Every structure is written in structure tokens, then in C-alpha cells.
Amino acid sequence: MLGRFTVRLSDDGSGTFGVWDSAVNGWRVTNLDRAAAEQMKTDLDLQFNAQGTRPLDDIRTVDPPQPVEQLVAWESGELDAWIREGGQWLGRVRDRNGNVAWVPQSDLRPANQDIP
């Protein structure tokens, strides 16, 4: 279940962020900047689903990461992993600003690359 891990403002008053694990109702990590917390969240999504450790057959890494475009105005990004969730494949895509999101396979396509 995506949504098990969420990025939240740390509750220690530091103004930093952390990753909350809804399955155990507790923090996985705190005192990160927002970008690091978002990265940690998606790293945990790769490892775990709602039942525990994600089956290895439900994970595919892409090495090296591949350029892709997302359906939302076909924005550019970089794909570095896949997970199978609820019967569909989702790609982990980092946009040009460093934001990371899980995007359905149907909403991705290889990026147009200019060949010199």
C-alpha cells in the first residue's frame, strides 16, 4: 500500500522533516530536509508494502536511471526503479527539481532524446 510512509514535519520543533510509518504508528527517521525525507520515503516504499517486506518479484531497479516523460504535460524526469502495487507497475521518477514521485506505468514514456 503506497501511503504507508508519509513525509511530515518533525514534532521536535526543529523545523525539519521525517518519515512516518503508518503500519507501526511511529517515526522511521527524523531531522531531515524535505528532499531527503521524500527520498527516504520512496526508498522505504521500495522495501516495504502494507504487509511487510515487499516481494522481490515486485521490485525492478533501473541502472543506470533512464530519462522518461510523465503524462502531466509530458514533463521530463529520471526513472530509477519500479514496484508492483495493487496489480500495476509504478515507476519512481525524479523531476528536474529533485522531487520524487511514484507514477503509473501507463503515464510514462521514454523521453525524446536528441541524437547528435
Short mmCIF file of C-alpha atoms in Angstrom, two decimals:
data_model
loop_
_atom_site.label_atom_id
_atom_site.label_comp_id
_atom_site.label_asym_id
_atom_site.label_seq_id
_atom_site.Cartn_x
_atom_site.Cartn_y
_atom_site.Cartn_z
CA MET A 1 0.00 0.00 0.00
CA LEU A 2 1.57 3.24 -1.07
CA GLY A 3 0.75 5.72 1.61
CA ARG A 4 2.18 3.60 4.41
CA PHE A 5 5.06 6.10 4.62
CA THR A 6 4.44 9.83 4.71
CA VAL A 7 6.70 12.85 4.99
CA ARG A 8 5.78 15.01 7.97
CA LEU A 9 7.19 17.96 9.80
CA SER A 10 9.20 16.58 12.73
CA ASP A 11 7.43 17.04 16.05
CA ASP A 12 10.52 18.22 17.94
CA GLY A 13 10.19 21.88 16.91
CA SER A 14 13.36 21.77 14.81
CA GLY A 15 11.61 22.70 11.55
CA THR A 16 12.99 19.55 9.93
CA PHE A 17 11.09 16.70 8.32
CA GLY A 18 10.77 12.99 8.97
CA VAL A 19 9.19 9.85 7.56
CA TRP A 20 6.20 8.45 9.45
CA ASP A 21 5.37 4.74 9.18
CA SER A 22 1.60 4.27 9.49
CA ALA A 23 1.94 0.50 9.90
CA VAL A 24 3.80 0.88 13.20
CA ASN A 25 2.40 4.33 14.02
CA GLY A 26 5.83 5.82 14.55
CA TRP A 27 8.77 7.65 13.02
CA ARG A 28 11.20 5.81 10.76
CA VAL A 29 13.58 8.78 10.63
CA THR A 30 13.54 12.47 11.64
CA ASN A 31 15.70 15.59 11.31
CA LEU A 32 15.98 15.57 7.50
CA ASP A 33 15.42 18.34 4.99
CA ARG A 34 12.30 17.89 2.87
CA ALA A 35 14.11 16.50 -0.19
CA ALA A 36 15.99 13.91 1.87
CA ALA A 37 12.77 12.89 3.62
CA GLU A 38 10.98 12.43 0.27
CA GLN A 39 13.89 10.30 -0.99
CA MET A 40 13.85 8.21 2.20
CA LYS A 41 10.07 7.72 1.86
CA THR A 42 10.40 6.32 -1.66
CA ASP A 43 13.37 4.16 -0.61
CA LEU A 44 11.13 2.65 2.10
CA ASP A 45 8.31 2.21 -0.46
CA LEU A 46 10.75 0.09 -2.48
CA GLN A 47 11.44 -2.15 0.51
CA PHE A 48 8.04 -2.46 2.21
CA ASN A 49 4.34 -2.73 1.45
CA ALA A 50 1.44 -2.85 3.93
CA GLN A 51 2.14 -6.48 4.88
CA GLY A 52 5.88 -6.09 5.47
CA THR A 53 8.83 -6.69 3.19
CA ARG A 54 7.91 -6.23 -0.46
CA PRO A 55 8.34 -9.44 -2.52
CA LEU A 56 11.45 -9.32 -4.71
CA ASP A 57 9.31 -10.12 -7.78
CA ASP A 58 7.54 -6.78 -7.21
CA ILE A 59 10.72 -4.69 -7.48
CA ARG A 60 12.78 -3.72 -10.54
CA THR A 61 15.67 -1.29 -10.37
CA VAL A 62 16.85 0.66 -13.38
CA ASP A 63 20.63 1.09 -13.51
CA PRO A 64 21.59 3.48 -14.84
CA PRO A 65 18.45 5.58 -14.39
CA GLN A 66 16.64 6.27 -17.68
CA PRO A 67 15.16 9.55 -18.91
CA VAL A 68 11.37 9.45 -19.16
CA GLU A 69 8.47 11.84 -19.59
CA GLN A 70 5.34 11.94 -17.42
CA LEU A 71 1.84 12.34 -18.81
CA VAL A 72 1.37 15.60 -16.87
CA ALA A 73 2.36 17.91 -19.76
CA TRP A 74 4.98 15.25 -20.58
CA GLU A 75 7.40 16.64 -18.03
CA SER A 76 10.94 15.25 -18.09
CA GLY A 77 12.26 13.10 -15.30
CA GLU A 78 14.55 10.22 -14.49
CA LEU A 79 13.27 6.71 -13.78
CA ASP A 80 15.35 4.60 -11.38
CA ALA A 81 13.01 1.87 -10.06
CA TRP A 82 9.70 0.07 -10.47
CA ILE A 83 7.38 -1.50 -7.92
CA ARG A 84 4.24 -3.56 -8.45
CA GLU A 85 1.44 -2.24 -6.27
CA GLY A 86 -2.21 -3.31 -6.48
CA GLY A 87 -1.63 -5.19 -9.75
CA GLN A 88 0.02 -2.30 -11.58
CA TRP A 89 3.61 -1.18 -12.04
CA LEU A 90 4.65 2.23 -10.72
CA GLY A 91 7.90 3.95 -11.67
CA ARG A 92 9.93 6.06 -9.25
CA VAL A 93 10.64 9.29 -11.13
CA ARG A 94 12.76 12.27 -10.05
CA ASP A 95 11.89 15.53 -11.79
CA ARG A 96 14.35 18.29 -12.72
CA ASN A 97 13.79 19.93 -9.29
CA GLY A 98 14.73 16.75 -7.44
CA ASN A 99 11.16 15.87 -6.41
CA VAL A 100 10.46 12.13 -6.33
CA ALA A 101 7.10 10.52 -7.07
CA TRP A 102 5.57 7.14 -7.94
CA VAL A 103 3.99 7.35 -11.42
CA PRO A 104 1.80 4.65 -13.02
CA GLN A 105 3.47 2.85 -15.93
CA SER A 106 0.66 3.97 -18.24
CA ASP A 107 1.59 7.61 -17.52
CA LEU A 108 5.24 7.22 -18.53
CA ARG A 109 7.06 7.06 -21.84
CA PRO A 110 10.72 7.13 -22.84
CA ALA A 111 11.99 10.68 -23.17
CA ASN A 112 12.72 12.05 -26.62
CA GLN A 113 16.46 12.26 -26.80
CA ASP A 114 18.20 14.36 -29.41
CA ILE A 115 20.88 12.27 -31.02
CA PRO A 116 23.88 14.36 -32.15
#
